[in-house]
Amino acid sequence: MRLLVVEDEPNLSRQLRRTLEAAGYAVDTALEGEEGQFLGETESYDAVILDLGLPEVDGLTVLKRWREAGRRMPVLVLTARDSWSDKVTGLDAGADDYLTKPFQGEELIARLRALIRRASGNASAELKAGDVTLDTRSGRVTKAGVPVKLTAQEYKLLSYLMHHKAKVVSRTELIEHIYDQDFDRDSNTIEVFVTRIRKKLGPEIITTIRGLGYSLDG
């Protein structure tokens, strides 16, 4: 899953990026509102972490502009403001969740997992496809109850497909959502990872839809 962090405090931005990457996310960052607005309007993200107290263009304005432009990605607002009126204002502007600074990294990640699940129509933390189960809390993958070890990139690809089960997902969409913006998007690594996942979980786990992409059923 690919995230955008819009936070103007450089140390916190770096800390968030490290924490989120350690949790398996691809992360892009912006240090001010105008850049964050541009990335949110032009790139594909599974969720956004947005600070309200941004210089020049504040977070509420960025959020309103995203929603006016039809951008529907889940947005978790980070702010030092803790009054109920600020929370209401943020939620009414289109935020999906709210976290007040200071916060624990574990809570942030748990809230992001929930936002991403709900956005893709999944209520449970455990995603299932046939006899394959992916636990989004622990990152554990099992087949018929037996643990299967995947590399980080294999896990990211499988996780995205399981979040969007029964949907045909193009190679371009996969690249946009499992890598940050600096990745070489001409790479053929998606096909390599699909082949490896099939070897570990069975050839039937991912279906190739010729000319369109991949689908995960079950």
PDB file of C-alpha atoms in Angstrom:
ATOM      1  CA  MET A   1       0.000   0.000   0.000  1.00  0.00           C
ATOM      2  CA  ARG A   2       1.182   3.503  -0.853  1.00  0.00           C
ATOM      3  CA  LEU A   3       0.810   6.446   1.519  1.00  0.00           C
ATOM      4  CA  LEU A   4       1.312  10.197   1.350  1.00  0.00           C
ATOM      5  CA  VAL A   5       2.521  12.086   4.433  1.00  0.00           C
ATOM      6  CA  VAL A   6       1.992  15.862   4.378  1.00  0.00           C
ATOM      7  CA  GLU A   7       3.822  17.210   7.435  1.00  0.00           C
ATOM      8  CA  ASP A   8       5.875  20.425   7.584  1.00  0.00           C
ATOM      9  CA  GLU A   9       8.078  19.496  10.560  1.00  0.00           C
ATOM     10  CA  PRO A  10      11.087  17.747   8.927  1.00  0.00           C
ATOM     11  CA  ASN A  11      12.020  15.553  11.907  1.00  0.00           C
ATOM     12  CA  LEU A  12       8.461  14.296  12.371  1.00  0.00           C
ATOM     13  CA  SER A  13       8.121  13.743   8.622  1.00  0.00           C
ATOM     14  CA  ARG A  14      11.273  11.594   8.609  1.00  0.00           C
ATOM     15  CA  GLN A  15      10.119   9.722  11.694  1.00  0.00           C
ATOM     16  CA  LEU A  16       6.736   8.999  10.146  1.00  0.00           C
ATOM     17  CA  ARG A  17       8.348   7.790   6.948  1.00  0.00           C
ATOM     18  CA  ARG A  18      10.662   5.417   8.814  1.00  0.00           C
ATOM     19  CA  THR A  19       7.809   4.077  10.954  1.00  0.00           C
ATOM     20  CA  LEU A  20       5.498   3.521   7.998  1.00  0.00           C
ATOM     21  CA  GLU A  21       8.166   1.968   5.782  1.00  0.00           C
ATOM     22  CA  ALA A  22       9.082  -0.394   8.619  1.00  0.00           C
ATOM     23  CA  ALA A  23       5.405  -1.414   8.670  1.00  0.00           C
ATOM     24  CA  GLY A  24       5.600  -2.305   4.970  1.00  0.00           C
ATOM     25  CA  TYR A  25       4.170   0.797   3.303  1.00  0.00           C
ATOM     26  CA  ALA A  26       5.542   2.715   0.333  1.00  0.00           C
ATOM     27  CA  VAL A  27       5.694   6.357   1.416  1.00  0.00           C
ATOM     28  CA  ASP A  28       5.863   9.726  -0.338  1.00  0.00           C
ATOM     29  CA  THR A  29       6.280  12.921   1.682  1.00  0.00           C
ATOM     30  CA  ALA A  30       5.512  16.611   1.234  1.00  0.00           C
ATOM     31  CA  LEU A  31       6.655  19.379   3.588  1.00  0.00           C
ATOM     32  CA  GLU A  32       4.095  22.007   2.613  1.00  0.00           C
ATOM     33  CA  GLY A  33       0.497  22.232   1.537  1.00  0.00           C
ATOM     34  CA  GLU A  34       0.881  23.172  -2.112  1.00  0.00           C
ATOM     35  CA  GLU A  35       3.164  20.210  -2.839  1.00  0.00           C
ATOM     36  CA  GLY A  36       0.921  17.904  -0.831  1.00  0.00           C
ATOM     37  CA  GLN A  37      -2.154  19.074  -2.714  1.00  0.00           C
ATOM     38  CA  PHE A  38      -0.416  18.471  -6.056  1.00  0.00           C
ATOM     39  CA  LEU A  39       0.699  14.944  -5.109  1.00  0.00           C
ATOM     40  CA  GLY A  40      -2.732  14.073  -3.756  1.00  0.00           C
ATOM     41  CA  GLU A  41      -4.355  15.205  -6.997  1.00  0.00           C
ATOM     42  CA  THR A  42      -1.906  13.564  -9.410  1.00  0.00           C
ATOM     43  CA  GLU A  43      -0.702  10.356  -7.717  1.00  0.00           C
ATOM     44  CA  SER A  44      -2.523   7.237  -6.483  1.00  0.00           C
ATOM     45  CA  TYR A  45      -2.560   6.716  -2.712  1.00  0.00           C
ATOM     46  CA  ASP A  46      -4.282   4.191  -0.494  1.00  0.00           C
ATOM     47  CA  ALA A  47      -4.350   6.708   2.362  1.00  0.00           C
ATOM     48  CA  VAL A  48      -2.986  10.122   3.330  1.00  0.00           C
ATOM     49  CA  ILE A  49      -1.666  11.446   6.647  1.00  0.00           C
ATOM     50  CA  LEU A  50      -2.286  15.191   6.635  1.00  0.00           C
ATOM     51  CA  ASP A  51      -1.118  17.782   9.172  1.00  0.00           C
ATOM     52  CA  LEU A  52      -3.585  20.641   9.590  1.00  0.00           C
ATOM     53  CA  GLY A  53      -1.041  23.256  10.706  1.00  0.00           C
ATOM     54  CA  LEU A  54       0.797  23.638   7.406  1.00  0.00           C
ATOM     55  CA  PRO A  55       2.412  26.946   6.350  1.00  0.00           C
ATOM     56  CA  GLU A  56       0.921  29.056   3.524  1.00  0.00           C
ATOM     57  CA  VAL A  57      -1.742  26.560   2.398  1.00  0.00           C
ATOM     58  CA  ASP A  58      -3.162  24.923   5.537  1.00  0.00           C
ATOM     59  CA  GLY A  59      -4.252  21.301   5.799  1.00  0.00           C
ATOM     60  CA  LEU A  60      -7.995  22.036   5.864  1.00  0.00           C
ATOM     61  CA  THR A  61      -7.707  23.935   2.589  1.00  0.00           C
ATOM     62  CA  VAL A  62      -5.721  21.098   1.014  1.00  0.00           C
ATOM     63  CA  LEU A  63      -8.296  18.567   2.184  1.00  0.00           C
ATOM     64  CA  LYS A  64     -11.235  20.601   0.872  1.00  0.00           C
ATOM     65  CA  ARG A  65      -9.527  21.016  -2.513  1.00  0.00           C
ATOM     66  CA  TRP A  66      -8.893  17.264  -2.767  1.00  0.00           C
ATOM     67  CA  ARG A  67     -12.539  16.492  -2.054  1.00  0.00           C
ATOM     68  CA  GLU A  68     -13.737  19.179  -4.475  1.00  0.00           C
ATOM     69  CA  ALA A  69     -11.491  17.594  -7.125  1.00  0.00           C
ATOM     70  CA  GLY A  70     -13.126  14.225  -6.496  1.00  0.00           C
ATOM     71  CA  ARG A  71     -10.175  12.609  -4.724  1.00  0.00           C
ATOM     72  CA  ARG A  72     -11.591   9.905  -2.439  1.00  0.00           C
ATOM     73  CA  MET A  73      -8.534   8.386  -0.744  1.00  0.00           C
ATOM     74  CA  PRO A  74      -8.902   8.024   3.038  1.00  0.00           C
ATOM     75  CA  VAL A  75      -7.358  10.932   4.933  1.00  0.00           C
ATOM     76  CA  LEU A  76      -6.154  10.741   8.525  1.00  0.00           C
ATOM     77  CA  VAL A  77      -5.656  14.210   9.968  1.00  0.00           C
ATOM     78  CA  LEU A  78      -2.720  14.842  12.327  1.00  0.00           C
ATOM     79  CA  THR A  79      -2.798  17.974  14.407  1.00  0.00           C
ATOM     80  CA  ALA A  80      -1.677  19.547  17.670  1.00  0.00           C
ATOM     81  CA  ARG A  81      -5.150  21.020  18.016  1.00  0.00           C
ATOM     82  CA  ASP A  82      -7.259  19.010  20.442  1.00  0.00           C
ATOM     83  CA  SER A  83     -10.519  20.905  20.817  1.00  0.00           C
ATOM     84  CA  TRP A  84     -13.709  19.176  19.745  1.00  0.00           C
ATOM     85  CA  SER A  85     -14.497  22.039  17.334  1.00  0.00           C
ATOM     86  CA  ASP A  86     -11.234  21.476  15.415  1.00  0.00           C
ATOM     87  CA  LYS A  87     -12.054  17.771  15.161  1.00  0.00           C
ATOM     88  CA  VAL A  88     -15.542  18.516  13.846  1.00  0.00           C
ATOM     89  CA  THR A  89     -14.150  21.009  11.326  1.00  0.00           C
ATOM     90  CA  GLY A  90     -11.628  18.471  10.041  1.00  0.00           C
ATOM     91  CA  LEU A  91     -14.183  15.690   9.731  1.00  0.00           C
ATOM     92  CA  ASP A  92     -16.693  17.986   8.026  1.00  0.00           C
ATOM     93  CA  ALA A  93     -13.993  19.015   5.533  1.00  0.00           C
ATOM     94  CA  GLY A  94     -13.683  15.385   4.431  1.00  0.00           C
ATOM     95  CA  ALA A  95     -11.275  13.724   6.859  1.00  0.00           C
ATOM     96  CA  ASP A  96     -11.905  10.049   7.627  1.00  0.00           C
ATOM     97  CA  ASP A  97     -10.125   9.923  10.981  1.00  0.00           C
ATOM     98  CA  TYR A  98      -8.366  12.200  13.439  1.00  0.00           C
ATOM     99  CA  LEU A  99      -5.230  11.762  15.579  1.00  0.00           C
ATOM    100  CA  THR A 100      -3.918  14.401  17.980  1.00  0.00           C
ATOM    101  CA  LYS A 101      -0.191  14.974  18.520  1.00  0.00           C
ATOM    102  CA  PRO A 102       1.646  13.489  20.343  1.00  0.00           C
ATOM    103  CA  PHE A 103       0.610   9.979  19.348  1.00  0.00           C
ATOM    104  CA  GLN A 104       1.899   6.423  19.383  1.00  0.00           C
ATOM    105  CA  GLY A 105       3.129   4.915  16.123  1.00  0.00           C
ATOM    106  CA  GLU A 106       1.222   1.693  16.803  1.00  0.00           C
ATOM    107  CA  GLU A 107      -2.073   3.579  17.037  1.00  0.00           C
ATOM    108  CA  LEU A 108      -1.354   5.491  13.837  1.00  0.00           C
ATOM    109  CA  ILE A 109      -0.643   2.273  11.937  1.00  0.00           C
ATOM    110  CA  ALA A 110      -3.726   0.546  13.357  1.00  0.00           C
ATOM    111  CA  ARG A 111      -5.918   3.464  12.287  1.00  0.00           C
ATOM    112  CA  LEU A 112      -4.383   3.421   8.799  1.00  0.00           C
ATOM    113  CA  ARG A 113      -4.991  -0.323   8.449  1.00  0.00           C
ATOM    114  CA  ALA A 114      -8.635   0.200   9.387  1.00  0.00           C
ATOM    115  CA  LEU A 115      -9.064   3.105   6.945  1.00  0.00           C
ATOM    116  CA  ILE A 116      -7.547   1.137   4.075  1.00  0.00           C
ATOM    117  CA  ARG A 117      -9.663  -1.943   4.849  1.00  0.00           C
ATOM    118  CA  ARG A 118     -12.883   0.053   4.967  1.00  0.00           C
ATOM    119  CA  ALA A 119     -12.034   1.936   1.770  1.00  0.00           C
ATOM    120  CA  SER A 120     -11.715  -1.387  -0.071  1.00  0.00           C
ATOM    121  CA  GLY A 121     -14.855  -2.857   1.518  1.00  0.00           C
ATOM    122  CA  ASN A 122     -13.139  -5.195   3.999  1.00  0.00           C
ATOM    123  CA  ALA A 123     -14.393  -5.193   7.575  1.00  0.00           C
ATOM    124  CA  SER A 124     -12.079  -7.841   9.006  1.00  0.00           C
ATOM    125  CA  ALA A 125      -8.358  -7.555   9.713  1.00  0.00           C
ATOM    126  CA  GLU A 126      -7.980 -11.043   8.211  1.00  0.00           C
ATOM    127  CA  LEU A 127      -8.314 -11.162   4.418  1.00  0.00           C
ATOM    128  CA  LYS A 128      -9.133 -14.517   2.844  1.00  0.00           C
ATOM    129  CA  ALA A 129      -8.938 -16.004  -0.656  1.00  0.00           C
ATOM    130  CA  GLY A 130      -9.703 -19.715  -0.756  1.00  0.00           C
ATOM    131  CA  ASP A 131      -7.464 -21.370   1.821  1.00  0.00           C
ATOM    132  CA  VAL A 132      -5.065 -18.401   1.907  1.00  0.00           C
ATOM    133  CA  THR A 133      -5.329 -15.946   4.817  1.00  0.00           C
ATOM    134  CA  LEU A 134      -3.474 -12.651   5.199  1.00  0.00           C
ATOM    135  CA  ASP A 135      -3.555 -11.030   8.638  1.00  0.00           C
ATOM    136  CA  THR A 136      -3.088  -7.284   8.153  1.00  0.00           C
ATOM    137  CA  ARG A 137      -2.230  -6.809  11.851  1.00  0.00           C
ATOM    138  CA  SER A 138       0.703  -9.214  11.994  1.00  0.00           C
ATOM    139  CA  GLY A 139       1.665  -9.437   8.312  1.00  0.00           C
ATOM    140  CA  ARG A 140       1.298 -13.222   8.590  1.00  0.00           C
ATOM    141  CA  VAL A 141       0.243 -15.235   5.535  1.00  0.00           C
ATOM    142  CA  THR A 142      -0.991 -18.816   5.828  1.00  0.00           C
ATOM    143  CA  LYS A 143      -2.179 -21.456   3.371  1.00  0.00           C
ATOM    144  CA  ALA A 144      -4.530 -24.042   4.873  1.00  0.00           C
ATOM    145  CA  GLY A 145      -3.314 -22.876   8.274  1.00  0.00           C
ATOM    146  CA  VAL A 146       0.378 -23.345   7.439  1.00  0.00           C
ATOM    147  CA  PRO A 147       2.554 -20.185   7.575  1.00  0.00           C
ATOM    148  CA  VAL A 148       4.066 -19.108   4.243  1.00  0.00           C
ATOM    149  CA  LYS A 149       7.070 -16.797   4.166  1.00  0.00           C
ATOM    150  CA  LEU A 150       6.884 -13.993   1.596  1.00  0.00           C
ATOM    151  CA  THR A 151       9.386 -11.259   0.837  1.00  0.00           C
ATOM    152  CA  ALA A 152       8.348  -7.682   1.611  1.00  0.00           C
ATOM    153  CA  GLN A 153       7.470  -6.934  -2.017  1.00  0.00           C
ATOM    154  CA  GLU A 154       5.625 -10.218  -2.499  1.00  0.00           C
ATOM    155  CA  TYR A 155       3.587  -9.413   0.607  1.00  0.00           C
ATOM    156  CA  LYS A 156       2.778  -5.898  -0.649  1.00  0.00           C
ATOM    157  CA  LEU A 157       1.555  -7.210  -3.992  1.00  0.00           C
ATOM    158  CA  LEU A 158      -0.520  -9.998  -2.441  1.00  0.00           C
ATOM    159  CA  SER A 159      -1.966  -7.606   0.140  1.00  0.00           C
ATOM    160  CA  TYR A 160      -3.092  -5.139  -2.530  1.00  0.00           C
ATOM    161  CA  LEU A 161      -4.749  -7.882  -4.573  1.00  0.00           C
ATOM    162  CA  MET A 162      -6.473  -9.310  -1.480  1.00  0.00           C
ATOM    163  CA  HIS A 163      -7.775  -5.883  -0.509  1.00  0.00           C
ATOM    164  CA  HIS A 164      -9.268  -5.690  -4.033  1.00  0.00           C
ATOM    165  CA  LYS A 165     -10.387  -9.287  -4.405  1.00  0.00           C
ATOM    166  CA  ALA A 166     -12.425 -10.145  -7.533  1.00  0.00           C
ATOM    167  CA  LYS A 167     -11.326  -6.893  -9.207  1.00  0.00           C
ATOM    168  CA  VAL A 168      -9.054  -6.878 -12.253  1.00  0.00           C
ATOM    169  CA  VAL A 169      -5.976  -4.899 -11.249  1.00  0.00           C
ATOM    170  CA  SER A 170      -3.660  -3.638 -13.960  1.00  0.00           C
ATOM    171  CA  ARG A 171       0.115  -3.843 -13.766  1.00  0.00           C
ATOM    172  CA  THR A 172       0.240  -0.043 -13.731  1.00  0.00           C
ATOM    173  CA  GLU A 173      -2.134   0.131 -10.754  1.00  0.00           C
ATOM    174  CA  LEU A 174      -0.033  -2.378  -8.846  1.00  0.00           C
ATOM    175  CA  ILE A 175       3.131  -0.387  -9.490  1.00  0.00           C
ATOM    176  CA  GLU A 176       1.414   2.861  -8.437  1.00  0.00           C
ATOM    177  CA  HIS A 177       0.241   1.372  -5.152  1.00  0.00           C
ATOM    178  CA  ILE A 178       3.155  -0.747  -3.943  1.00  0.00           C
ATOM    179  CA  TYR A 179       6.059   1.563  -4.817  1.00  0.00           C
ATOM    180  CA  ASP A 180       6.802   5.181  -4.003  1.00  0.00           C
ATOM    181  CA  GLN A 181       7.151   7.815  -6.723  1.00  0.00           C
ATOM    182  CA  ASP A 182      10.907   7.266  -7.150  1.00  0.00           C
ATOM    183  CA  PHE A 183      10.517   3.660  -8.339  1.00  0.00           C
ATOM    184  CA  ASP A 184      11.372   2.799 -11.952  1.00  0.00           C
ATOM    185  CA  ARG A 185       7.901   2.145 -13.312  1.00  0.00           C
ATOM    186  CA  ASP A 186       9.210   0.464 -16.437  1.00  0.00           C
ATOM    187  CA  SER A 187      10.394  -2.457 -14.331  1.00  0.00           C
ATOM    188  CA  ASN A 188       9.051  -5.956 -15.054  1.00  0.00           C
ATOM    189  CA  THR A 189       9.269  -6.950 -11.396  1.00  0.00           C
ATOM    190  CA  ILE A 190       5.481  -7.281 -11.031  1.00  0.00           C
ATOM    191  CA  GLU A 191       5.528 -10.363 -13.257  1.00  0.00           C
ATOM    192  CA  VAL A 192       8.444 -11.767 -11.253  1.00  0.00           C
ATOM    193  CA  PHE A 193       6.616 -11.315  -7.944  1.00  0.00           C
ATOM    194  CA  VAL A 194       3.414 -12.861  -9.314  1.00  0.00           C
ATOM    195  CA  THR A 195       5.370 -15.918 -10.427  1.00  0.00           C
ATOM    196  CA  ARG A 196       7.003 -16.252  -6.993  1.00  0.00           C
ATOM    197  CA  ILE A 197       3.671 -15.913  -5.174  1.00  0.00           C
ATOM    198  CA  ARG A 198       2.149 -18.619  -7.362  1.00  0.00           C
ATOM    199  CA  LYS A 199       5.027 -20.947  -6.529  1.00  0.00           C
ATOM    200  CA  LYS A 200       4.498 -20.405  -2.802  1.00  0.00           C
ATOM    201  CA  LEU A 201       0.685 -20.300  -2.645  1.00  0.00           C
ATOM    202  CA  GLY A 202      -0.377 -22.281  -5.705  1.00  0.00           C
ATOM    203  CA  PRO A 203      -0.816 -21.372  -9.385  1.00  0.00           C
ATOM    204  CA  GLU A 204      -4.542 -20.748  -8.934  1.00  0.00           C
ATOM    205  CA  ILE A 205      -4.125 -17.927  -6.382  1.00  0.00           C
ATOM    206  CA  ILE A 206      -3.663 -15.171  -8.999  1.00  0.00           C
ATOM    207  CA  THR A 207      -5.329 -15.210 -12.417  1.00  0.00           C
ATOM    208  CA  THR A 208      -3.776 -13.365 -15.352  1.00  0.00           C
ATOM    209  CA  ILE A 209      -6.366 -11.510 -17.433  1.00  0.00           C
ATOM    210  CA  ARG A 210      -4.557 -11.137 -20.741  1.00  0.00           C
ATOM    211  CA  GLY A 211      -4.161  -7.508 -21.759  1.00  0.00           C
ATOM    212  CA  LEU A 212      -5.808  -6.219 -18.572  1.00  0.00           C
ATOM    213  CA  GLY A 213      -3.898  -7.353 -15.491  1.00  0.00           C
ATOM    214  CA  TYR A 214      -4.398  -9.707 -12.574  1.00  0.00           C
ATOM    215  CA  SER A 215      -7.299 -10.897 -10.467  1.00  0.00           C
ATOM    216  CA  LEU A 216      -7.517 -12.742  -7.170  1.00  0.00           C
ATOM    217  CA  ASP A 217     -10.707 -14.715  -6.584  1.00  0.00           C
ATOM    218  CA  GLY A 218     -11.985 -17.002  -3.861  1.00  0.00           C
TER     219      GLY A 218
END
